[in-house]
Amino acid sequence: MAVLNIYNLAGAQTGTVEVNDAIFGIEPNKVVLHEVLVAELAAARQGSASTKTRSMVRGGGRKPFKQKGTGRARQGTIRAPHMVGGGVVFGPSPRSYEKKVNKKTRVLALKSALSAKVAAGEIVVLDGMMETPKTKTIVALTKALEANTKQMFVVNDLTEQGDYNLFLSARNLENAVVFQPNELGIYWLLKQNKVIITKEALATIEEVLG
């Protein structure tokens, strides 16, 4: 079975824990990882770009000038697409970029991302409850773990005092993100260099994905 190191808040290793190979020890499926990553990035797009067609533009109810005798090309409305201030032809309109991904595919992608992180030695387990929020403690922890850039913290339940204090402390770091197990996504797992998971969050992940 795959083994993860356990550290305390001071950054000292206090032991190891065996994790489920079906979650943390599979061969990463790159095709599935790519599919889910594209879906996550697409879902993050706003899709709020909007333009008006000639039927939506205000004005243009009357003919701008008479049909004949002016020497100009005939025009029916000043809101035609070729006129300044007119409507837009085939312009963008609000839409959703979301792509459908099956639940089993998404789960496999999560397992693949977690397994890749374990294989690279980029996942550690944190054991210890913070009595009060203190960013200095987390900064010292990341230095001890040699995780000075792009950290990802996974906490179990923000209603618990210890996890909430960890959330308040870690979110102040410049390149850190904090998630709960149900918020894990491929994009952030692949982007961040170090993943620090609390023991409680690790148990939740194994329970949900197992």
PDB file of C-alpha atoms in Angstrom:
ATOM      1  CA  MET A   1       0.000   0.000   0.000  1.00  0.00           C
ATOM      2  CA  ALA A   2       1.033   3.597  -0.564  1.00  0.00           C
ATOM      3  CA  VAL A   3       2.467   5.313   2.501  1.00  0.00           C
ATOM      4  CA  LEU A   4       2.225   9.008   3.386  1.00  0.00           C
ATOM      5  CA  ASN A   5       4.302  10.841   5.963  1.00  0.00           C
ATOM      6  CA  ILE A   6       2.556  12.481   8.905  1.00  0.00           C
ATOM      7  CA  TYR A   7       3.805  15.834  10.225  1.00  0.00           C
ATOM      8  CA  ASN A   8       2.817  17.992  13.162  1.00  0.00           C
ATOM      9  CA  LEU A   9       2.285  21.756  13.057  1.00  0.00           C
ATOM     10  CA  ALA A  10       5.967  22.296  13.844  1.00  0.00           C
ATOM     11  CA  GLY A  11       6.934  20.479  10.644  1.00  0.00           C
ATOM     12  CA  ALA A  12       8.424  17.445  12.387  1.00  0.00           C
ATOM     13  CA  GLN A  13       7.579  13.974  11.104  1.00  0.00           C
ATOM     14  CA  THR A  14       5.601  12.017  13.680  1.00  0.00           C
ATOM     15  CA  GLY A  15       4.862   8.836  11.736  1.00  0.00           C
ATOM     16  CA  THR A  16       3.404   7.372   8.565  1.00  0.00           C
ATOM     17  CA  VAL A  17      -0.004   6.219   7.413  1.00  0.00           C
ATOM     18  CA  GLU A  18      -0.967   3.609   4.828  1.00  0.00           C
ATOM     19  CA  VAL A  19      -3.531   4.789   2.297  1.00  0.00           C
ATOM     20  CA  ASN A  20      -5.823   2.966  -0.077  1.00  0.00           C
ATOM     21  CA  ASP A  21      -3.996   1.951  -3.262  1.00  0.00           C
ATOM     22  CA  ALA A  22      -7.286   2.092  -5.162  1.00  0.00           C
ATOM     23  CA  ILE A  23      -7.278   5.861  -4.574  1.00  0.00           C
ATOM     24  CA  PHE A  24      -3.648   6.869  -4.098  1.00  0.00           C
ATOM     25  CA  GLY A  25      -1.776   4.144  -5.945  1.00  0.00           C
ATOM     26  CA  ILE A  26      -3.331   3.674  -9.391  1.00  0.00           C
ATOM     27  CA  GLU A  27      -1.714   4.301 -12.764  1.00  0.00           C
ATOM     28  CA  PRO A  28      -2.800   7.863 -13.697  1.00  0.00           C
ATOM     29  CA  ASN A  29      -5.117   7.959 -16.695  1.00  0.00           C
ATOM     30  CA  LYS A  30      -3.867  10.947 -18.701  1.00  0.00           C
ATOM     31  CA  VAL A  31      -6.766  10.886 -21.155  1.00  0.00           C
ATOM     32  CA  VAL A  32      -9.336  11.132 -18.381  1.00  0.00           C
ATOM     33  CA  LEU A  33      -7.282  13.786 -16.580  1.00  0.00           C
ATOM     34  CA  HIS A  34      -7.266  15.911 -19.716  1.00  0.00           C
ATOM     35  CA  GLU A  35     -10.993  15.452 -20.284  1.00  0.00           C
ATOM     36  CA  VAL A  36     -11.938  16.529 -16.762  1.00  0.00           C
ATOM     37  CA  LEU A  37      -9.410  19.383 -16.715  1.00  0.00           C
ATOM     38  CA  VAL A  38     -10.883  20.810 -19.923  1.00  0.00           C
ATOM     39  CA  ALA A  39     -14.384  20.483 -18.453  1.00  0.00           C
ATOM     40  CA  GLU A  40     -13.350  22.313 -15.248  1.00  0.00           C
ATOM     41  CA  LEU A  41     -11.710  25.151 -17.162  1.00  0.00           C
ATOM     42  CA  ALA A  42     -14.732  25.427 -19.456  1.00  0.00           C
ATOM     43  CA  ALA A  43     -17.136  25.575 -16.513  1.00  0.00           C
ATOM     44  CA  ALA A  44     -15.099  28.425 -15.033  1.00  0.00           C
ATOM     45  CA  ARG A  45     -15.704  30.623 -18.083  1.00  0.00           C
ATOM     46  CA  GLN A  46     -18.284  33.349 -17.540  1.00  0.00           C
ATOM     47  CA  GLY A  47     -19.908  33.136 -20.954  1.00  0.00           C
ATOM     48  CA  SER A  48     -21.390  36.578 -20.356  1.00  0.00           C
ATOM     49  CA  ALA A  49     -20.199  38.318 -23.541  1.00  0.00           C
ATOM     50  CA  SER A  50     -23.186  39.845 -25.300  1.00  0.00           C
ATOM     51  CA  THR A  51     -23.991  41.910 -28.390  1.00  0.00           C
ATOM     52  CA  LYS A  52     -27.195  43.266 -29.912  1.00  0.00           C
ATOM     53  CA  THR A  53     -28.574  42.261 -33.277  1.00  0.00           C
ATOM     54  CA  ARG A  54     -30.264  44.815 -35.546  1.00  0.00           C
ATOM     55  CA  SER A  55     -33.617  43.981 -33.994  1.00  0.00           C
ATOM     56  CA  MET A  56     -32.334  44.880 -30.490  1.00  0.00           C
ATOM     57  CA  VAL A  57     -30.656  48.217 -31.244  1.00  0.00           C
ATOM     58  CA  ARG A  58     -32.659  51.299 -30.297  1.00  0.00           C
ATOM     59  CA  GLY A  59     -33.808  53.617 -33.099  1.00  0.00           C
ATOM     60  CA  GLY A  60     -33.836  53.197 -36.869  1.00  0.00           C
ATOM     61  CA  GLY A  61     -37.601  53.228 -37.192  1.00  0.00           C
ATOM     62  CA  ARG A  62     -37.664  55.475 -40.221  1.00  0.00           C
ATOM     63  CA  LYS A  63     -35.785  55.515 -43.491  1.00  0.00           C
ATOM     64  CA  PRO A  64     -32.646  57.675 -43.055  1.00  0.00           C
ATOM     65  CA  PHE A  65     -33.090  59.457 -46.421  1.00  0.00           C
ATOM     66  CA  LYS A  66     -35.186  59.091 -49.528  1.00  0.00           C
ATOM     67  CA  GLN A  67     -34.695  56.185 -51.885  1.00  0.00           C
ATOM     68  CA  LYS A  68     -33.623  58.124 -55.002  1.00  0.00           C
ATOM     69  CA  GLY A  69     -31.955  61.337 -55.996  1.00  0.00           C
ATOM     70  CA  THR A  70     -29.248  61.649 -53.335  1.00  0.00           C
ATOM     71  CA  GLY A  71     -26.481  59.875 -55.204  1.00  0.00           C
ATOM     72  CA  ARG A  72     -25.967  57.602 -52.231  1.00  0.00           C
ATOM     73  CA  ALA A  73     -26.698  53.921 -51.864  1.00  0.00           C
ATOM     74  CA  ARG A  74     -30.220  53.237 -50.701  1.00  0.00           C
ATOM     75  CA  GLN A  75     -30.636  52.598 -46.973  1.00  0.00           C
ATOM     76  CA  GLY A  76     -33.588  51.306 -45.003  1.00  0.00           C
ATOM     77  CA  THR A  77     -32.395  51.866 -41.433  1.00  0.00           C
ATOM     78  CA  ILE A  78     -29.456  53.395 -39.581  1.00  0.00           C
ATOM     79  CA  ARG A  79     -29.350  50.272 -37.370  1.00  0.00           C
ATOM     80  CA  ALA A  80     -28.312  47.885 -40.158  1.00  0.00           C
ATOM     81  CA  PRO A  81     -25.092  45.923 -39.368  1.00  0.00           C
ATOM     82  CA  HIS A  82     -22.963  47.885 -41.856  1.00  0.00           C
ATOM     83  CA  MET A  83     -23.920  51.242 -40.321  1.00  0.00           C
ATOM     84  CA  VAL A  84     -22.051  52.870 -37.434  1.00  0.00           C
ATOM     85  CA  GLY A  85     -24.007  52.142 -34.268  1.00  0.00           C
ATOM     86  CA  GLY A  86     -25.903  49.346 -35.955  1.00  0.00           C
ATOM     87  CA  GLY A  87     -26.477  45.785 -34.833  1.00  0.00           C
ATOM     88  CA  VAL A  88     -23.862  43.020 -34.861  1.00  0.00           C
ATOM     89  CA  VAL A  89     -24.078  40.001 -37.138  1.00  0.00           C
ATOM     90  CA  PHE A  90     -23.381  36.627 -35.485  1.00  0.00           C
ATOM     91  CA  GLY A  91     -22.013  38.307 -32.350  1.00  0.00           C
ATOM     92  CA  PRO A  92     -21.569  36.519 -29.018  1.00  0.00           C
ATOM     93  CA  SER A  93     -24.524  36.035 -26.709  1.00  0.00           C
ATOM     94  CA  PRO A  94     -24.646  34.762 -23.102  1.00  0.00           C
ATOM     95  CA  ARG A  95     -24.044  31.021 -22.986  1.00  0.00           C
ATOM     96  CA  SER A  96     -22.755  28.206 -20.813  1.00  0.00           C
ATOM     97  CA  TYR A  97     -19.478  26.520 -21.699  1.00  0.00           C
ATOM     98  CA  GLU A  98     -20.044  23.584 -19.353  1.00  0.00           C
ATOM     99  CA  LYS A  99     -19.166  20.131 -20.632  1.00  0.00           C
ATOM    100  CA  LYS A 100     -20.856  17.011 -19.321  1.00  0.00           C
ATOM    101  CA  VAL A 101     -18.545  14.602 -17.518  1.00  0.00           C
ATOM    102  CA  ASN A 102     -19.785  11.308 -16.128  1.00  0.00           C
ATOM    103  CA  LYS A 103     -19.454  10.794 -12.369  1.00  0.00           C
ATOM    104  CA  LYS A 104     -17.242   7.708 -12.769  1.00  0.00           C
ATOM    105  CA  THR A 105     -14.953   9.634 -15.118  1.00  0.00           C
ATOM    106  CA  ARG A 106     -14.598  12.491 -12.646  1.00  0.00           C
ATOM    107  CA  VAL A 107     -13.838  10.066  -9.791  1.00  0.00           C
ATOM    108  CA  LEU A 108     -11.203   8.297 -11.897  1.00  0.00           C
ATOM    109  CA  ALA A 109      -9.620  11.654 -12.715  1.00  0.00           C
ATOM    110  CA  LEU A 110      -9.447  12.556  -9.009  1.00  0.00           C
ATOM    111  CA  LYS A 111      -7.846   9.212  -8.193  1.00  0.00           C
ATOM    112  CA  SER A 112      -5.369   9.682 -11.040  1.00  0.00           C
ATOM    113  CA  ALA A 113      -4.405  13.170  -9.858  1.00  0.00           C
ATOM    114  CA  LEU A 114      -4.000  12.037  -6.245  1.00  0.00           C
ATOM    115  CA  SER A 115      -1.957   9.007  -7.316  1.00  0.00           C
ATOM    116  CA  ALA A 116       0.321  11.193  -9.444  1.00  0.00           C
ATOM    117  CA  LYS A 117       0.899  13.492  -6.485  1.00  0.00           C
ATOM    118  CA  VAL A 118       1.722  10.569  -4.192  1.00  0.00           C
ATOM    119  CA  ALA A 119       4.141   9.126  -6.753  1.00  0.00           C
ATOM    120  CA  ALA A 120       5.884  12.493  -6.945  1.00  0.00           C
ATOM    121  CA  GLY A 121       6.066  12.757  -3.149  1.00  0.00           C
ATOM    122  CA  GLU A 122       3.951  15.895  -3.126  1.00  0.00           C
ATOM    123  CA  ILE A 123       1.282  14.845  -0.601  1.00  0.00           C
ATOM    124  CA  VAL A 124       1.801  14.951   3.165  1.00  0.00           C
ATOM    125  CA  VAL A 125      -0.579  14.472   6.077  1.00  0.00           C
ATOM    126  CA  LEU A 126      -0.960  17.059   8.826  1.00  0.00           C
ATOM    127  CA  ASP A 127      -1.803  15.977  12.363  1.00  0.00           C
ATOM    128  CA  GLY A 128      -2.635  18.644  14.897  1.00  0.00           C
ATOM    129  CA  MET A 129      -5.311  21.169  15.791  1.00  0.00           C
ATOM    130  CA  MET A 130      -4.672  24.906  15.810  1.00  0.00           C
ATOM    131  CA  GLU A 131      -5.980  26.539  18.951  1.00  0.00           C
ATOM    132  CA  THR A 132      -5.921  30.018  17.431  1.00  0.00           C
ATOM    133  CA  PRO A 133      -5.394  31.334  13.896  1.00  0.00           C
ATOM    134  CA  LYS A 134      -1.723  32.115  13.312  1.00  0.00           C
ATOM    135  CA  THR A 135      -0.291  32.509   9.823  1.00  0.00           C
ATOM    136  CA  LYS A 136       3.261  32.538  11.195  1.00  0.00           C
ATOM    137  CA  THR A 137       2.788  28.907  12.266  1.00  0.00           C
ATOM    138  CA  ILE A 138       1.718  27.863   8.771  1.00  0.00           C
ATOM    139  CA  VAL A 139       4.603  29.770   7.171  1.00  0.00           C
ATOM    140  CA  ALA A 140       7.050  27.918   9.417  1.00  0.00           C
ATOM    141  CA  LEU A 141       5.307  24.635   8.567  1.00  0.00           C
ATOM    142  CA  THR A 142       5.612  25.182   4.817  1.00  0.00           C
ATOM    143  CA  LYS A 143       9.296  26.034   5.173  1.00  0.00           C
ATOM    144  CA  ALA A 144       9.907  22.873   7.186  1.00  0.00           C
ATOM    145  CA  LEU A 145       8.114  20.824   4.524  1.00  0.00           C
ATOM    146  CA  GLU A 146      10.017  22.629   1.732  1.00  0.00           C
ATOM    147  CA  ALA A 147       6.665  23.743   0.360  1.00  0.00           C
ATOM    148  CA  ASN A 148       7.360  27.440  -0.011  1.00  0.00           C
ATOM    149  CA  THR A 149       5.365  27.940  -3.225  1.00  0.00           C
ATOM    150  CA  LYS A 150       1.918  26.887  -4.406  1.00  0.00           C
ATOM    151  CA  GLN A 151       0.548  24.997  -1.434  1.00  0.00           C
ATOM    152  CA  MET A 152      -2.831  23.279  -1.310  1.00  0.00           C
ATOM    153  CA  PHE A 153      -4.414  22.624   2.086  1.00  0.00           C
ATOM    154  CA  VAL A 154      -7.282  20.148   2.423  1.00  0.00           C
ATOM    155  CA  VAL A 155      -9.282  20.533   5.641  1.00  0.00           C
ATOM    156  CA  ASN A 156     -12.175  18.384   6.740  1.00  0.00           C
ATOM    157  CA  ASP A 157     -14.869  20.552   8.293  1.00  0.00           C
ATOM    158  CA  LEU A 158     -14.796  24.320   8.695  1.00  0.00           C
ATOM    159  CA  THR A 159     -17.353  24.107  11.488  1.00  0.00           C
ATOM    160  CA  GLU A 160     -14.672  22.494  13.653  1.00  0.00           C
ATOM    161  CA  GLN A 161     -12.560  25.027  15.500  1.00  0.00           C
ATOM    162  CA  GLY A 162      -9.187  23.527  14.602  1.00  0.00           C
ATOM    163  CA  ASP A 163      -9.875  23.186  10.886  1.00  0.00           C
ATOM    164  CA  TYR A 164     -11.378  26.671  10.728  1.00  0.00           C
ATOM    165  CA  ASN A 165      -8.316  28.154  12.402  1.00  0.00           C
ATOM    166  CA  LEU A 166      -6.122  26.342   9.879  1.00  0.00           C
ATOM    167  CA  PHE A 167      -8.269  27.746   7.072  1.00  0.00           C
ATOM    168  CA  LEU A 168      -7.940  31.299   8.434  1.00  0.00           C
ATOM    169  CA  SER A 169      -4.174  30.905   8.786  1.00  0.00           C
ATOM    170  CA  ALA A 170      -3.440  29.259   5.426  1.00  0.00           C
ATOM    171  CA  ARG A 171      -5.607  31.487   3.255  1.00  0.00           C
ATOM    172  CA  ASN A 172      -3.280  34.437   3.955  1.00  0.00           C
ATOM    173  CA  LEU A 173      -0.390  32.790   2.113  1.00  0.00           C
ATOM    174  CA  GLU A 174       0.231  34.305  -1.300  1.00  0.00           C
ATOM    175  CA  ASN A 175       0.026  31.158  -3.434  1.00  0.00           C
ATOM    176  CA  ALA A 176      -1.977  28.877  -1.158  1.00  0.00           C
ATOM    177  CA  VAL A 177      -5.491  27.533  -1.630  1.00  0.00           C
ATOM    178  CA  VAL A 178      -7.676  25.797   0.941  1.00  0.00           C
ATOM    179  CA  PHE A 179     -10.346  23.244   0.052  1.00  0.00           C
ATOM    180  CA  GLN A 180     -12.599  20.707   1.709  1.00  0.00           C
ATOM    181  CA  PRO A 181     -12.677  17.109   0.371  1.00  0.00           C
ATOM    182  CA  ASN A 182     -15.901  17.694  -1.568  1.00  0.00           C
ATOM    183  CA  GLU A 183     -14.322  20.683  -3.343  1.00  0.00           C
ATOM    184  CA  LEU A 184     -11.290  18.881  -4.767  1.00  0.00           C
ATOM    185  CA  GLY A 185     -10.715  19.473  -8.461  1.00  0.00           C
ATOM    186  CA  ILE A 186      -8.180  18.402 -11.068  1.00  0.00           C
ATOM    187  CA  TYR A 187      -7.018  21.915 -11.928  1.00  0.00           C
ATOM    188  CA  TRP A 188      -5.789  22.839  -8.449  1.00  0.00           C
ATOM    189  CA  LEU A 189      -4.397  19.369  -7.717  1.00  0.00           C
ATOM    190  CA  LEU A 190      -2.213  19.575 -10.804  1.00  0.00           C
ATOM    191  CA  LYS A 191      -1.305  23.244 -10.367  1.00  0.00           C
ATOM    192  CA  GLN A 192      -0.160  23.297  -6.743  1.00  0.00           C
ATOM    193  CA  ASN A 193       3.277  21.908  -5.899  1.00  0.00           C
ATOM    194  CA  LYS A 194       2.483  20.551  -2.423  1.00  0.00           C
ATOM    195  CA  VAL A 195      -0.752  19.086  -1.050  1.00  0.00           C
ATOM    196  CA  ILE A 196      -1.137  19.149   2.735  1.00  0.00           C
ATOM    197  CA  ILE A 197      -4.092  17.078   3.969  1.00  0.00           C
ATOM    198  CA  THR A 198      -5.309  16.853   7.556  1.00  0.00           C
ATOM    199  CA  LYS A 199      -5.819  13.351   8.976  1.00  0.00           C
ATOM    200  CA  GLU A 200      -9.570  13.907   9.190  1.00  0.00           C
ATOM    201  CA  ALA A 201      -9.762  15.104   5.574  1.00  0.00           C
ATOM    202  CA  LEU A 202      -7.724  12.084   4.447  1.00  0.00           C
ATOM    203  CA  ALA A 203     -10.228   9.753   6.116  1.00  0.00           C
ATOM    204  CA  THR A 204     -13.096  11.578   4.398  1.00  0.00           C
ATOM    205  CA  ILE A 205     -11.436  11.309   0.984  1.00  0.00           C
ATOM    206  CA  GLU A 206     -10.890   7.567   1.412  1.00  0.00           C
ATOM    207  CA  GLU A 207     -14.479   7.105   2.561  1.00  0.00           C
ATOM    208  CA  VAL A 208     -15.968   9.043  -0.365  1.00  0.00           C
ATOM    209  CA  LEU A 209     -13.704   7.803  -3.178  1.00  0.00           C
ATOM    210  CA  GLY A 210     -13.239   4.279  -1.824  1.00  0.00           C
TER     211      GLY A 210
END
